[in-house]
Tab-separated table of C-alpha atoms in Angstrom:
chain	number	residue	atom	x	y	z
S	478	MET	CA	-0.053	0.025	-0.076
S	479	PHE	CA	1.092	3.490	-0.634
S	480	LYS	CA	1.937	5.466	2.438
S	481	PRO	CA	-0.681	8.297	1.808
S	482	GLU	CA	-3.000	5.712	1.748
S	483	MET	CA	-1.859	4.433	4.932
S	484	GLU	CA	-1.625	7.470	6.632
S	485	TYR	CA	-4.891	8.051	5.684
S	486	VAL	CA	-6.337	4.856	7.479
S	487	ARG	CA	-4.449	5.595	10.386
S	488	LYS	CA	-5.761	9.220	10.743
S	489	LEU	CA	-9.394	7.910	10.326
S	490	ILE	CA	-9.039	5.309	13.270
S	491	GLU	CA	-7.625	8.527	15.269
S	492	GLU	CA	-10.815	9.842	14.694
S	493	ASP	CA	-12.570	6.744	15.889
S	494	SER	CA	-13.883	6.024	12.304
S	495	ARG	CA	-12.704	3.253	9.566
S	496	ILE	CA	-11.955	3.346	6.053
S	497	ASP	CA	-15.507	0.923	5.474
S	498	GLY	CA	-17.238	3.263	8.036
S	499	ARG	CA	-17.544	0.769	10.834
S	500	LYS	CA	-17.297	1.493	14.322
S	501	LEU	CA	-14.097	0.580	16.163
S	502	ASP	CA	-15.617	-2.603	17.763
S	503	GLU	CA	-17.663	-3.500	14.958
S	504	MET	CA	-17.285	-6.812	13.001
S	505	ARG	CA	-18.298	-6.976	9.271
S	506	LYS	CA	-21.261	-8.784	8.100
S	507	ILE	CA	-20.647	-12.509	8.390
S	508	GLU	CA	-22.160	-15.221	6.035
S	509	ILE	CA	-21.799	-18.932	6.392
S	510	GLN	CA	-22.736	-21.679	3.958
S	511	THR	CA	-22.160	-25.354	4.875
S	512	GLY	CA	-22.329	-28.461	2.941
S	513	ILE	CA	-21.895	-26.920	-0.416
S	514	TYR	CA	-18.930	-29.174	-1.485
S	515	PRO	CA	-20.493	-32.784	-1.629
S	516	LYS	CA	-17.009	-34.519	-2.609
S	517	ALA	CA	-15.631	-33.402	0.768
S	518	GLU	CA	-17.144	-34.792	4.447
S	519	GLY	CA	-17.805	-31.788	5.405
S	520	SER	CA	-17.722	-28.077	4.269
S	521	ALA	CA	-18.249	-24.290	4.695
S	522	LEU	CA	-17.841	-20.992	2.877
S	523	VAL	CA	-17.617	-18.081	5.110
S	524	LYS	CA	-18.024	-14.544	3.958
S	525	LEU	CA	-16.417	-12.230	6.404
S	526	GLY	CA	-17.319	-8.518	4.531
S	527	GLU	CA	-15.351	-9.200	1.243
S	528	THR	CA	-12.941	-11.809	2.567
S	529	LEU	CA	-13.873	-15.272	1.532
S	530	VAL	CA	-12.660	-18.433	2.649
S	531	ALA	CA	-13.546	-22.067	1.719
S	532	VAL	CA	-13.185	-24.896	3.935
S	533	GLY	CA	-13.183	-28.601	3.378
S	534	VAL	CA	-12.964	-31.573	5.752
S	535	LYS	CA	-11.783	-35.047	4.428
S	536	MET	CA	-11.067	-38.073	6.191
S	537	GLY	CA	-8.585	-41.174	5.822
S	538	VAL	CA	-7.572	-44.129	7.916
S	539	LYS	CA	-3.933	-43.875	9.415
S	540	GLU	CA	-1.982	-45.377	11.805
S	541	PRO	CA	-2.093	-43.522	15.189
S	542	PHE	CA	0.791	-41.354	16.825
S	543	PRO	CA	2.666	-43.875	19.246
S	544	ASP	CA	2.197	-41.498	22.162
S	545	THR	CA	-1.586	-41.501	21.453
S	546	PRO	CA	-2.636	-44.996	20.285
S	547	ASP	CA	-6.341	-44.294	21.085
S	548	GLU	CA	-7.110	-41.046	19.520
S	549	GLY	CA	-7.673	-39.694	16.212
S	550	ILE	CA	-5.421	-37.192	14.146
S	551	LEU	CA	-6.092	-33.512	13.025
S	552	ILE	CA	-4.418	-31.890	10.185
S	553	VAL	CA	-4.720	-28.368	9.818
S	554	ASN	CA	-3.459	-26.751	6.519
S	555	ALA	CA	-4.003	-23.579	4.687
S	556	GLU	CA	-3.455	-22.030	1.291
S	557	PHE	CA	-3.135	-18.676	0.112
S	558	PRO	CA	-3.699	-19.240	-3.600
S	559	PRO	CA	-2.699	-16.210	-6.529
S	560	ILE	CA	-6.252	-15.882	-7.413
S	561	ALA	CA	-7.311	-14.380	-3.945
S	562	SER	CA	-4.972	-11.311	-3.976
S	563	PRO	CA	-2.466	-9.620	-5.929
S	564	GLU	CA	0.004	-10.131	-3.002
S	565	PHE	CA	-0.286	-13.996	-3.097
S	566	GLU	CA	2.298	-15.940	-5.290
S	567	PRO	CA	2.448	-19.518	-6.115
S	568	GLY	CA	4.990	-21.907	-4.630
S	569	PRO	CA	5.299	-23.618	-0.875
S	570	PRO	CA	3.443	-22.134	1.863
S	571	GLY	CA	4.808	-18.768	3.285
S	572	GLU	CA	5.076	-18.161	6.959
S	573	GLU	CA	1.752	-16.232	7.190
S	574	THR	CA	0.070	-19.161	5.703
S	575	ILE	CA	1.681	-21.655	8.204
S	576	GLU	CA	0.944	-19.512	11.199
S	577	LEU	CA	-2.673	-19.330	10.083
S	578	ALA	CA	-3.075	-22.961	9.728
S	579	ARG	CA	-1.286	-23.535	13.101
S	580	VAL	CA	-3.393	-20.775	15.271
S	581	VAL	CA	-6.567	-22.278	13.962
S	582	ASP	CA	-5.298	-26.009	14.415
S	583	ARG	CA	-4.438	-24.947	18.101
S	584	GLY	CA	-7.904	-23.306	18.974
S	585	ILE	CA	-9.716	-26.400	17.697
S	586	ARG	CA	-7.594	-28.850	19.245
S	587	GLU	CA	-6.967	-26.970	22.557
S	588	SER	CA	-10.639	-26.733	22.892
S	589	GLY	CA	-11.414	-30.377	23.452
S	590	CYS	CA	-14.310	-29.877	20.900
S	591	ILE	CA	-13.404	-33.148	18.838
S	592	ASP	CA	-13.584	-36.321	20.856
S	593	PHE	CA	-10.398	-37.842	19.374
S	594	GLU	CA	-11.258	-40.852	21.076
S	595	LYS	CA	-14.280	-41.737	19.252
S	596	LEU	CA	-12.203	-41.578	16.114
S	597	CYS	CA	-9.954	-44.582	17.454
S	598	ILE	CA	-10.961	-47.860	15.024
S	599	LYS	CA	-8.479	-50.106	16.430
S	600	SER	CA	-6.065	-49.318	19.041
S	601	GLY	CA	-2.548	-48.293	18.153
S	602	GLU	CA	-3.092	-49.781	14.707
S	603	LYS	CA	-5.935	-47.439	12.978
S	604	VAL	CA	-7.316	-44.468	13.483
S	605	TRP	CA	-9.286	-41.523	11.652
S	606	THR	CA	-7.425	-38.707	10.360
S	607	VAL	CA	-9.114	-35.380	10.042
S	608	PHE	CA	-8.017	-33.299	7.452
S	609	VAL	CA	-8.994	-29.366	7.814
S	610	ASP	CA	-8.076	-27.731	4.654
S	611	ILE	CA	-8.546	-24.100	4.382
S	612	HIS	CA	-8.362	-22.362	0.709
S	613	VAL	CA	-8.494	-18.295	0.766
S	614	LEU	CA	-10.610	-17.650	-2.238
S	615	ASN	CA	-10.331	-13.722	-1.476
S	616	ASN	CA	-8.376	-11.535	1.031
S	617	ASP	CA	-9.696	-8.486	2.161
S	618	GLY	CA	-8.506	-9.214	5.852
S	619	ASP	CA	-8.773	-10.934	8.913
S	620	LEU	CA	-8.441	-14.209	7.329
S	621	ILE	CA	-7.665	-15.788	10.701
S	622	THR	CA	-11.156	-15.223	11.927
S	623	ALA	CA	-12.907	-16.251	8.625
S	624	SER	CA	-10.476	-19.110	8.414
S	625	GLY	CA	-11.272	-20.304	12.099
S	626	ILE	CA	-15.190	-19.768	11.645
S	627	GLY	CA	-15.094	-21.953	8.429
S	628	ALA	CA	-13.226	-24.694	10.167
S	629	ILE	CA	-15.389	-25.061	13.350
S	630	ALA	CA	-18.613	-25.029	10.565
S	631	ALA	CA	-17.308	-27.507	8.250
S	632	LEU	CA	-15.851	-30.011	11.225
S	633	LEU	CA	-19.662	-29.341	12.759
S	634	ASN	CA	-20.825	-30.248	8.918
S	635	ALA	CA	-18.536	-33.322	8.404
S	636	LYS	CA	-19.738	-36.997	8.443
S	637	ILE	CA	-17.875	-39.955	8.891
S	638	PRO	CA	-17.677	-42.230	5.694
S	639	LYS	CA	-18.018	-46.052	5.829
S	640	TYR	CA	-14.824	-47.708	6.796
S	641	ASN	CA	-14.396	-51.560	5.843
S	642	GLU	CA	-12.067	-53.239	8.137
S	643	GLU	CA	-11.310	-56.402	6.420
S	644	THR	CA	-10.992	-54.893	3.068
S	645	ASP	CA	-9.396	-51.401	4.456
S	646	GLU	CA	-11.401	-49.660	2.033
S	647	ILE	CA	-13.188	-46.369	2.664
S	648	ASP	CA	-16.451	-45.847	1.154
S	649	TYR	CA	-16.941	-42.194	0.506
S	650	SER	CA	-20.641	-42.557	-0.805
S	651	GLN	CA	-22.016	-43.766	2.400
S	652	ARG	CA	-21.545	-41.171	5.069
S	653	THR	CA	-23.583	-41.601	8.271
S	654	GLU	CA	-22.540	-40.633	11.423
S	655	SER	CA	-21.593	-37.095	12.314
S	656	LEU	CA	-18.171	-36.263	13.625
S	657	PRO	CA	-18.048	-36.022	17.331
S	658	VAL	CA	-17.589	-32.186	17.697
S	659	SER	CA	-19.361	-31.081	20.768
S	660	LYS	CA	-18.130	-27.448	21.368
S	661	ILE	CA	-17.590	-24.043	18.840
S	662	PRO	CA	-14.422	-22.503	19.440
S	663	VAL	CA	-14.469	-19.022	17.834
S	664	PRO	CA	-11.384	-16.993	17.197
S	665	ILE	CA	-11.309	-13.177	17.400
S	666	THR	CA	-8.733	-10.909	16.282
S	667	VAL	CA	-8.073	-7.514	17.325
S	668	ALA	CA	-5.714	-5.222	15.775
S	669	LYS	CA	-4.168	-2.027	17.209
S	670	ILE	CA	-3.648	1.007	15.285
S	671	ASN	CA	-2.461	4.357	16.922
S	672	GLY	CA	-2.735	3.149	20.297
S	673	LYS	CA	-6.469	1.937	19.447
S	674	LEU	CA	-7.846	-1.148	19.497
S	675	ILE	CA	-10.173	-2.327	16.236
S	676	LEU	CA	-11.869	-5.435	15.652
S	677	ASP	CA	-11.943	-7.436	12.744
S	678	PRO	CA	-9.163	-5.284	10.384
S	679	CYS	CA	-10.159	-5.278	6.756
S	680	LYS	CA	-7.020	-5.692	4.347
S	681	GLU	CA	-6.005	-1.766	4.426
S	682	GLU	CA	-6.371	-1.927	8.062
S	683	GLU	CA	-3.985	-4.671	8.612
S	684	GLU	CA	-1.486	-2.875	6.094
S	685	ALA	CA	-1.354	0.080	8.192
S	686	MET	CA	-1.632	-1.914	11.640
S	687	ASP	CA	0.749	-1.952	14.344
S	688	ALA	CA	0.141	-5.216	16.326
S	689	ARG	CA	-2.503	-7.865	16.022
S	690	ILE	CA	-3.659	-10.430	18.566
S	691	THR	CA	-6.136	-13.447	18.194
S	692	ILE	CA	-7.736	-15.045	21.054
S	693	THR	CA	-9.895	-18.264	20.560
S	694	THR	CA	-12.679	-18.767	22.968
S	695	ILE	CA	-15.246	-21.500	24.163
S	696	GLU	CA	-17.782	-19.794	26.274
S	697	ASP	CA	-16.068	-18.314	29.127
S	698	THR	CA	-12.955	-20.047	28.809
S	699	ILE	CA	-10.149	-19.132	26.366
S	700	CYS	CA	-8.616	-21.637	24.373
S	701	ALA	CA	-5.699	-20.288	22.295
S	702	ILE	CA	-3.725	-17.151	21.844
S	703	GLN	CA	-1.483	-15.910	19.189
S	704	LYS	CA	-0.024	-12.410	19.041
S	705	GLY	CA	1.551	-11.804	15.701
S	706	HIS	CA	2.824	-8.834	13.544
S	707	GLY	CA	5.264	-7.337	15.375
S	708	GLY	CA	4.179	-4.031	17.752
S	709	TYR	CA	2.968	-4.656	21.427
S	710	PHE	CA	0.221	-4.760	23.689
S	711	THR	CA	0.054	-3.492	27.344
S	712	GLU	CA	-1.544	-5.699	30.269
S	713	ASP	CA	-4.397	-3.506	30.394
S	714	GLU	CA	-5.314	-3.664	26.496
S	715	LEU	CA	-4.910	-7.508	26.651
S	716	LYS	CA	-7.660	-7.586	29.629
S	717	ARG	CA	-9.818	-5.555	27.235
S	718	ILE	CA	-9.053	-7.472	24.325
S	719	VAL	CA	-10.199	-10.849	26.326
S	720	ASP	CA	-13.490	-9.343	27.102
S	721	ILE	CA	-14.076	-8.222	23.770
S	722	ALA	CA	-13.083	-11.944	22.350
S	723	MET	CA	-15.617	-13.373	24.589
S	724	GLU	CA	-18.181	-11.202	23.858
S	725	LYS	CA	-17.961	-11.272	20.066
S	726	GLY	CA	-17.066	-14.958	20.218
S	727	LYS	CA	-20.519	-15.692	21.755
S	728	GLU	CA	-22.352	-13.791	19.097
S	729	ILE	CA	-20.537	-15.619	16.339
S	730	ARG	CA	-20.796	-18.728	18.245
S	731	GLU	CA	-24.864	-18.503	18.128
S	732	LEU	CA	-24.553	-17.466	14.397
S	733	ILE	CA	-22.570	-20.865	13.736
S	734	ARG	CA	-24.993	-22.787	15.731
S	735	SER	CA	-28.032	-21.490	13.609
S	736	LYS	CA	-26.221	-22.567	10.294
S	737	VAL	CA	-25.350	-26.360	10.953
G	1192	MET	CA	-5.324	-39.908	27.256
G	1193	LYS	CA	-1.423	-39.378	26.427
G	1194	LYS	CA	0.486	-42.206	27.053
G	1195	GLY	CA	3.015	-41.883	29.965
G	1196	LYS	CA	1.414	-39.318	31.643
G	1197	PRO	CA	2.615	-39.198	35.015
G	1198	GLU	CA	-0.856	-39.328	37.832
G	1199	ARG	CA	0.216	-36.252	39.347
G	1200	LEU	CA	2.391	-33.313	38.466
G	1201	ILE	CA	2.299	-31.487	41.510
G	1202	ILE	CA	2.251	-33.387	44.762
G	1203	ASP	CA	2.032	-31.234	47.759
G	1204	GLY	CA	2.539	-28.014	46.556
G	1205	LYS	CA	6.083	-29.281	44.718
G	1206	ARG	CA	6.548	-29.962	40.933
G	1207	LEU	CA	7.901	-33.405	39.856
G	1208	ASP	CA	11.695	-31.526	39.403
G	1209	GLY	CA	11.322	-30.531	43.163
G	1210	ARG	CA	10.157	-26.781	42.232
G	1211	ASP	CA	7.511	-24.554	43.957
G	1212	LEU	CA	4.819	-23.312	41.704
G	1213	GLU	CA	6.176	-19.698	40.992
G	1214	GLU	CA	10.053	-20.988	41.133
G	1215	PHE	CA	12.420	-20.945	37.938
G	1216	ARG	CA	14.611	-23.739	36.948
G	1217	GLU	CA	18.382	-22.933	37.372
G	1218	MET	CA	18.775	-20.166	34.776
G	1219	GLU	CA	22.024	-19.289	33.088
G	1220	ALA	CA	23.129	-16.922	30.772
G	1221	LYS	CA	26.671	-16.159	29.111
G	1222	ILE	CA	27.759	-13.919	26.074
G	1223	LYS	CA	30.595	-14.344	23.642
G	1224	VAL	CA	30.242	-18.087	23.384
G	1225	ILE	CA	30.824	-17.974	19.586
G	1226	LYS	CA	34.131	-16.172	18.496
G	1227	SER	CA	33.035	-15.758	14.705
G	1228	ALA	CA	30.120	-13.794	15.339
G	1229	ASP	CA	29.722	-10.463	15.657
G	1230	GLY	CA	27.678	-11.206	19.084
G	1231	SER	CA	26.642	-14.237	20.450
G	1232	ALA	CA	25.030	-15.675	23.850
G	1233	MET	CA	23.910	-18.883	25.440
G	1234	PHE	CA	20.626	-18.794	27.764
G	1235	ARG	CA	19.362	-21.880	29.736
G	1236	PHE	CA	16.411	-22.548	31.599
G	1237	GLY	CA	17.255	-25.738	33.418
G	1238	ASN	CA	17.779	-28.472	30.618
G	1239	THR	CA	16.562	-26.041	28.057
G	1240	ILE	CA	19.455	-24.532	26.317
G	1241	ALA	CA	19.387	-21.754	23.535
G	1242	ILE	CA	22.721	-20.647	21.981
G	1243	ALA	CA	22.320	-17.463	19.656
G	1244	ALA	CA	24.599	-15.835	17.301
G	1245	VAL	CA	24.367	-12.398	15.236
G	1246	TYR	CA	25.791	-11.453	12.433
G	1247	GLY	CA	25.504	-8.061	10.845
G	1248	PRO	CA	24.076	-5.347	10.344
G	1249	ARG	CA	25.755	-6.342	7.070
G	1250	PRO	CA	24.759	-5.602	3.394
G	1251	MET	CA	21.795	-7.641	2.056
G	1252	PHE	CA	21.891	-10.053	-0.648
G	1253	PRO	CA	20.005	-10.603	-3.102
G	1254	LYS	CA	19.796	-6.985	-3.661
G	1255	HIS	CA	16.227	-6.933	-4.232
G	1256	LEU	CA	15.225	-8.181	-0.783
G	1257	GLN	CA	17.077	-4.881	0.533
G	1258	ASN	CA	14.587	-2.453	2.302
G	1259	PRO	CA	15.810	1.198	1.336
G	1260	GLU	CA	14.170	2.488	4.674
G	1261	ARG	CA	15.596	0.040	7.304
G	1262	ALA	CA	17.500	-3.101	8.149
G	1263	VAL	CA	15.743	-6.429	7.680
G	1264	ILE	CA	15.717	-8.888	10.465
G	1265	ASN	CA	16.260	-12.653	9.388
G	1266	LEU	CA	15.863	-14.841	12.172
G	1267	ARG	CA	16.113	-18.914	11.827
G	1268	TYR	CA	15.195	-20.896	14.981
G	1269	ASN	CA	16.429	-24.398	14.844
G	1270	MET	CA	16.196	-27.596	17.205
G	1271	VAL	CA	19.272	-29.668	17.076
G	1272	PRO	CA	18.453	-33.269	16.194
G	1273	PHE	CA	19.458	-34.566	19.397
G	1274	SER	CA	17.607	-31.758	21.281
G	1275	THR	CA	14.548	-34.143	22.384
G	1276	GLU	CA	14.040	-37.809	23.390
G	1277	ASP	CA	12.801	-38.607	20.081
G	1278	ARG	CA	15.236	-37.265	17.182
G	1279	VAL	CA	14.190	-34.072	15.211
G	1280	ARG	CA	14.259	-34.374	11.717
G	1281	PRO	CA	16.965	-31.928	10.138
G	1282	GLY	CA	15.547	-28.898	8.511
G	1283	VAL	CA	12.784	-26.444	8.711
G	1284	SER	CA	9.251	-27.895	10.063
G	1285	ARG	CA	6.107	-25.620	10.323
G	1286	ARG	CA	6.889	-25.352	13.972
G	1287	SER	CA	10.080	-23.910	13.138
G	1288	ILE	CA	8.892	-21.350	10.738
G	1289	GLU	CA	6.234	-20.170	13.110
G	1290	ILE	CA	8.150	-19.620	15.975
G	1291	SER	CA	11.079	-18.020	13.774
G	1292	LYS	CA	8.404	-15.623	12.607
G	1293	ILE	CA	7.086	-14.512	15.845
G	1294	LEU	CA	10.665	-14.133	17.774
G	1295	LYS	CA	11.711	-11.961	14.612
G	1296	GLU	CA	8.361	-9.856	15.048
G	1297	ALA	CA	9.064	-9.105	18.907
G	1298	ILE	CA	12.709	-8.378	18.222
G	1299	ALA	CA	11.790	-5.981	15.526
G	1300	GLU	CA	10.282	-4.130	18.152
G	1301	THR	CA	13.276	-3.357	20.071
G	1302	VAL	CA	15.804	-2.965	17.554
G	1303	PHE	CA	16.539	0.470	16.094
G	1304	THR	CA	16.079	-0.905	12.353
G	1305	GLU	CA	16.035	2.386	10.747
G	1306	GLU	CA	19.463	3.077	11.578
G	1307	PHE	CA	20.912	0.452	8.989
G	1308	PRO	CA	19.013	0.821	5.545
G	1309	ARG	CA	19.583	-1.794	2.868
G	1310	THR	CA	21.575	-4.094	5.587
G	1311	VAL	CA	20.368	-7.329	7.151
G	1312	ILE	CA	20.630	-8.551	10.709
G	1313	ASP	CA	20.920	-12.264	10.843
G	1314	ILE	CA	20.024	-13.983	13.797
G	1315	TYR	CA	20.903	-17.662	14.293
G	1316	ILE	CA	19.433	-19.721	17.137
G	1317	GLU	CA	20.187	-23.226	17.769
G	1318	MET	CA	18.442	-25.218	20.554
G	1319	ILE	CA	20.871	-27.604	21.569
G	1320	GLN	CA	18.443	-29.136	24.306
G	1321	ALA	CA	15.160	-28.708	24.546
G	1322	ASP	CA	12.849	-29.050	28.022
G	1323	GLY	CA	9.869	-26.556	27.387
G	1324	THR	CA	9.815	-22.961	26.985
G	1325	THR	CA	12.303	-23.059	24.340
G	1326	ARG	CA	11.283	-20.152	22.371
G	1327	CYS	CA	11.432	-17.909	25.238
G	1328	ALA	CA	14.988	-19.140	26.031
G	1329	ALA	CA	15.955	-18.540	22.297
G	1330	LEU	CA	14.457	-14.862	22.661
G	1331	ASN	CA	16.443	-14.166	25.802
G	1332	ALA	CA	19.629	-15.598	23.716
G	1333	ALA	CA	18.859	-13.506	20.958
G	1334	SER	CA	18.481	-10.379	22.809
G	1335	LEU	CA	21.612	-10.910	24.787
G	1336	ALA	CA	23.541	-11.637	21.423
G	1337	LEU	CA	22.226	-8.471	19.863
G	1338	ALA	CA	23.582	-6.464	22.822
G	1339	ASP	CA	26.603	-8.143	22.379
G	1340	ALA	CA	27.011	-7.281	18.703
G	1341	GLY	CA	26.423	-3.891	19.815
G	1342	VAL	CA	23.134	-3.237	17.858
G	1343	PRO	CA	21.435	-0.377	18.990
G	1344	MET	CA	18.131	-1.298	20.902
G	1345	LYS	CA	15.543	0.390	22.950
G	1346	ASP	CA	15.931	-2.436	25.885
G	1347	LEU	CA	16.775	-6.185	26.148
G	1348	ILE	CA	13.543	-8.479	25.523
G	1349	ALA	CA	13.162	-10.591	28.705
G	1350	ALA	CA	10.679	-14.033	28.193
G	1351	CYS	CA	9.668	-16.794	30.383
G	1352	SER	CA	6.683	-18.732	30.326
G	1353	ALA	CA	3.800	-19.204	32.926
G	1354	GLY	CA	1.078	-22.098	32.650
G	1355	LYS	CA	-1.347	-24.220	34.272
G	1356	VAL	CA	-0.367	-27.807	35.608
G	1357	ASP	CA	-2.686	-30.109	37.447
G	1358	GLY	CA	-5.036	-27.086	38.023
G	1359	HIS	CA	-2.176	-24.562	39.450
G	1360	ILE	CA	-0.767	-21.599	37.541
G	1361	VAL	CA	2.901	-22.224	37.482
G	1362	LEU	CA	6.108	-20.116	36.182
G	1363	ASP	CA	8.494	-21.777	33.890
G	1364	VAL	CA	6.772	-24.794	32.470
G	1365	ASN	CA	9.166	-27.719	31.707
G	1366	GLY	CA	8.807	-30.342	28.947
G	1367	LYS	CA	6.966	-32.722	30.858
G	1368	GLU	CA	4.719	-29.921	31.941
G	1369	ASP	CA	4.153	-28.644	28.665
G	1370	ASN	CA	3.374	-32.110	27.384
G	1371	TYR	CA	0.869	-33.152	29.845
G	1372	GLY	CA	0.194	-30.230	31.731
G	1373	GLU	CA	-2.879	-27.725	30.710
G	1374	VAL	CA	-1.417	-24.636	29.487
G	1375	ASP	CA	1.638	-23.438	28.480
G	1376	MET	CA	1.646	-19.676	27.937
G	1377	PRO	CA	5.138	-18.047	26.792
G	1378	VAL	CA	5.297	-14.254	27.137
G	1379	ALA	CA	8.156	-11.620	25.891
G	1380	MET	CA	8.399	-8.352	27.141
G	1381	ILE	CA	10.259	-5.179	26.523
G	1382	PRO	CA	10.565	-4.362	30.469
G	1383	ARG	CA	11.325	-0.844	30.702
G	1384	GLU	CA	8.489	0.102	28.757
G	1385	ASN	CA	6.247	-2.788	30.126
G	1386	LYS	CA	5.259	-3.842	26.543
G	1387	VAL	CA	4.282	-7.443	25.668
G	1388	VAL	CA	5.847	-8.476	22.491
G	1389	LEU	CA	5.353	-11.774	22.452
G	1390	LEU	CA	2.203	-13.659	23.818
G	1391	GLN	CA	0.931	-16.953	22.800
G	1392	MET	CA	-1.207	-19.752	24.961
G	1393	ASP	CA	-2.555	-22.915	24.571
G	1394	GLY	CA	-5.118	-24.878	26.643
G	1395	LEU	CA	-8.146	-23.921	28.621
G	1396	LEU	CA	-8.041	-20.527	30.735
G	1397	THR	CA	-10.772	-19.001	32.530
G	1398	LYS	CA	-10.149	-14.763	32.277
G	1399	GLU	CA	-8.893	-14.745	36.022
G	1400	GLU	CA	-6.416	-17.474	35.202
G	1401	PHE	CA	-4.943	-15.838	32.371
G	1402	GLU	CA	-4.871	-12.520	34.178
G	1403	LYS	CA	-2.971	-14.332	37.032
G	1404	CYS	CA	-0.592	-16.187	34.601
G	1405	LEU	CA	0.178	-12.764	33.028
G	1406	GLN	CA	1.072	-11.411	36.296
G	1407	LEU	CA	3.217	-14.129	37.186
G	1408	ALA	CA	4.918	-14.179	33.571
G	1409	LYS	CA	5.465	-10.409	33.904
G	1410	LYS	CA	6.973	-11.011	37.219
G	1411	GLY	CA	9.425	-13.600	35.603
G	1412	CYS	CA	10.515	-11.530	32.628
G	1413	MET	CA	11.592	-9.087	35.322
G	1414	GLN	CA	13.718	-11.713	36.871
G	1415	VAL	CA	15.003	-12.648	33.512
G	1416	TYR	CA	15.985	-9.196	33.023
G	1417	LYS	CA	17.692	-8.714	35.926
G	1418	LEU	CA	20.236	-11.708	34.980
G	1419	GLN	CA	20.524	-10.659	31.532
G	1420	LYS	CA	21.756	-7.278	32.540
G	1421	GLU	CA	24.223	-8.807	35.092
G	1422	CYS	CA	25.457	-11.007	32.682
G	1423	ILE	CA	26.342	-8.045	30.242
G	1424	LYS	CA	27.697	-6.155	32.970
G	1425	ASN	CA	30.073	-8.526	34.370
G	1426	THR	CA	31.376	-10.140	31.212
G	1427	TYR	CA	32.305	-6.432	30.046
G	1428	LYS	CA	33.686	-5.405	33.549
G	1429	GLN	CA	35.875	-8.612	33.346
G	1430	ILE	CA	36.912	-7.722	29.472
G	1431	ALA	CA	37.962	-4.029	30.695
G	1432	GLU	CA	39.845	-5.671	33.361
G	1433	GLY	CA	41.866	-6.929	30.987
G	1434	ASP	CA	40.506	-10.629	31.510
G	1435	GLU	CA	40.451	-12.232	28.142
G	1436	ASN	CA	39.463	-15.667	28.755
G	1437	VAL	CA	35.559	-14.574	29.241
């Protein structure tokens, strides 16, 4: 972004207004569609303002990790393909992509929302692997929040395919049982610009921001935190952000619940 | 349930390694550990040992990566293959890429990069031994190495972890506690300005517990900071007195 544009974004924030006319603590409109990609075991398309993220869940059968012989495996992966933004380039995932996937992964894993023991087929030998693939289709900022919402929505939407233990084959045409997902972890991202906290930064704001933090919550509990992108937060700011994350998390949780 | 989880990690208010809840493992800081580097340092929390070397500011190549306004900070966090019980596969992993990124961002907050346009400051960190809280040890070593290299900074960065183990809030999470405990929360600060420049958390915490963890980590960072400053002062005092074997 050119400097004058960045200065303009920052100046607006100083006057408590934003480039897209929102209040500082206002999220963009969220639209969630689930089950729209039938080849996937579960899927979701999330629109957060103009940010668009598709998430698909695929499942396979694998040997469990030796330290958790009775538990299924979760793998979260993200891609920022060049169609989604002039800044994205083809090639192996960059650090931003990897950070996003790992932040979403931690939010889901640490919330305990998936009952991994129910994904065990045969202890020590065969368990279900759940792949959550996040595919960004348009980048207008706050990809972590959109991806986190998409991931949990797709997981809630997912149905386990039929597995034949004798032939070791998966029949993807027969999916009956839902994935054992009980809670809804929701990430909320707050950016700091000119000392002010703003919710759900859009792309221009992300380019002008000083610091960024994502807090994932389930009801009244925090399950993951990631401060990213340079800058700093004070203790008081962090306490305020926890309150914001819990309050907004609740609203979005209701929305997700109504869509799946 | 994870295999090999001890029944309890805290017995009668003592942790498995004999520490109190709010007690650090033995800490050690040392600078000038690598002669070839412009600055270097070792930082240790118990069995977690980080070695950091700084090269630069030096011209950045290829040229198109240069920033005409400031120095670029390049940081590589690497686990040595024999640093953990299960051998670490050499090369970059998704974990090391993420950690390198957040450490770099924390350090960029304290270095006056605008004084060295078109250059790169290379920071290489090797985790020789890993037993929890590795990224904090890495950051402590890196900030000492930067100071040793004479890179102008606002302040050192001090880092430590807090967490929740068996329902108790504890300081300086070790490998076992990280693996089998509930929460690990690394925190890094610019102590003089009271700024939190790195914060991660995974596990479940209520708001009250989070605030308690943050308070405890903050107190811990101050202890680390004191040790870092003493380390630099003592080493340079020895040099000033003509001792060449520091």
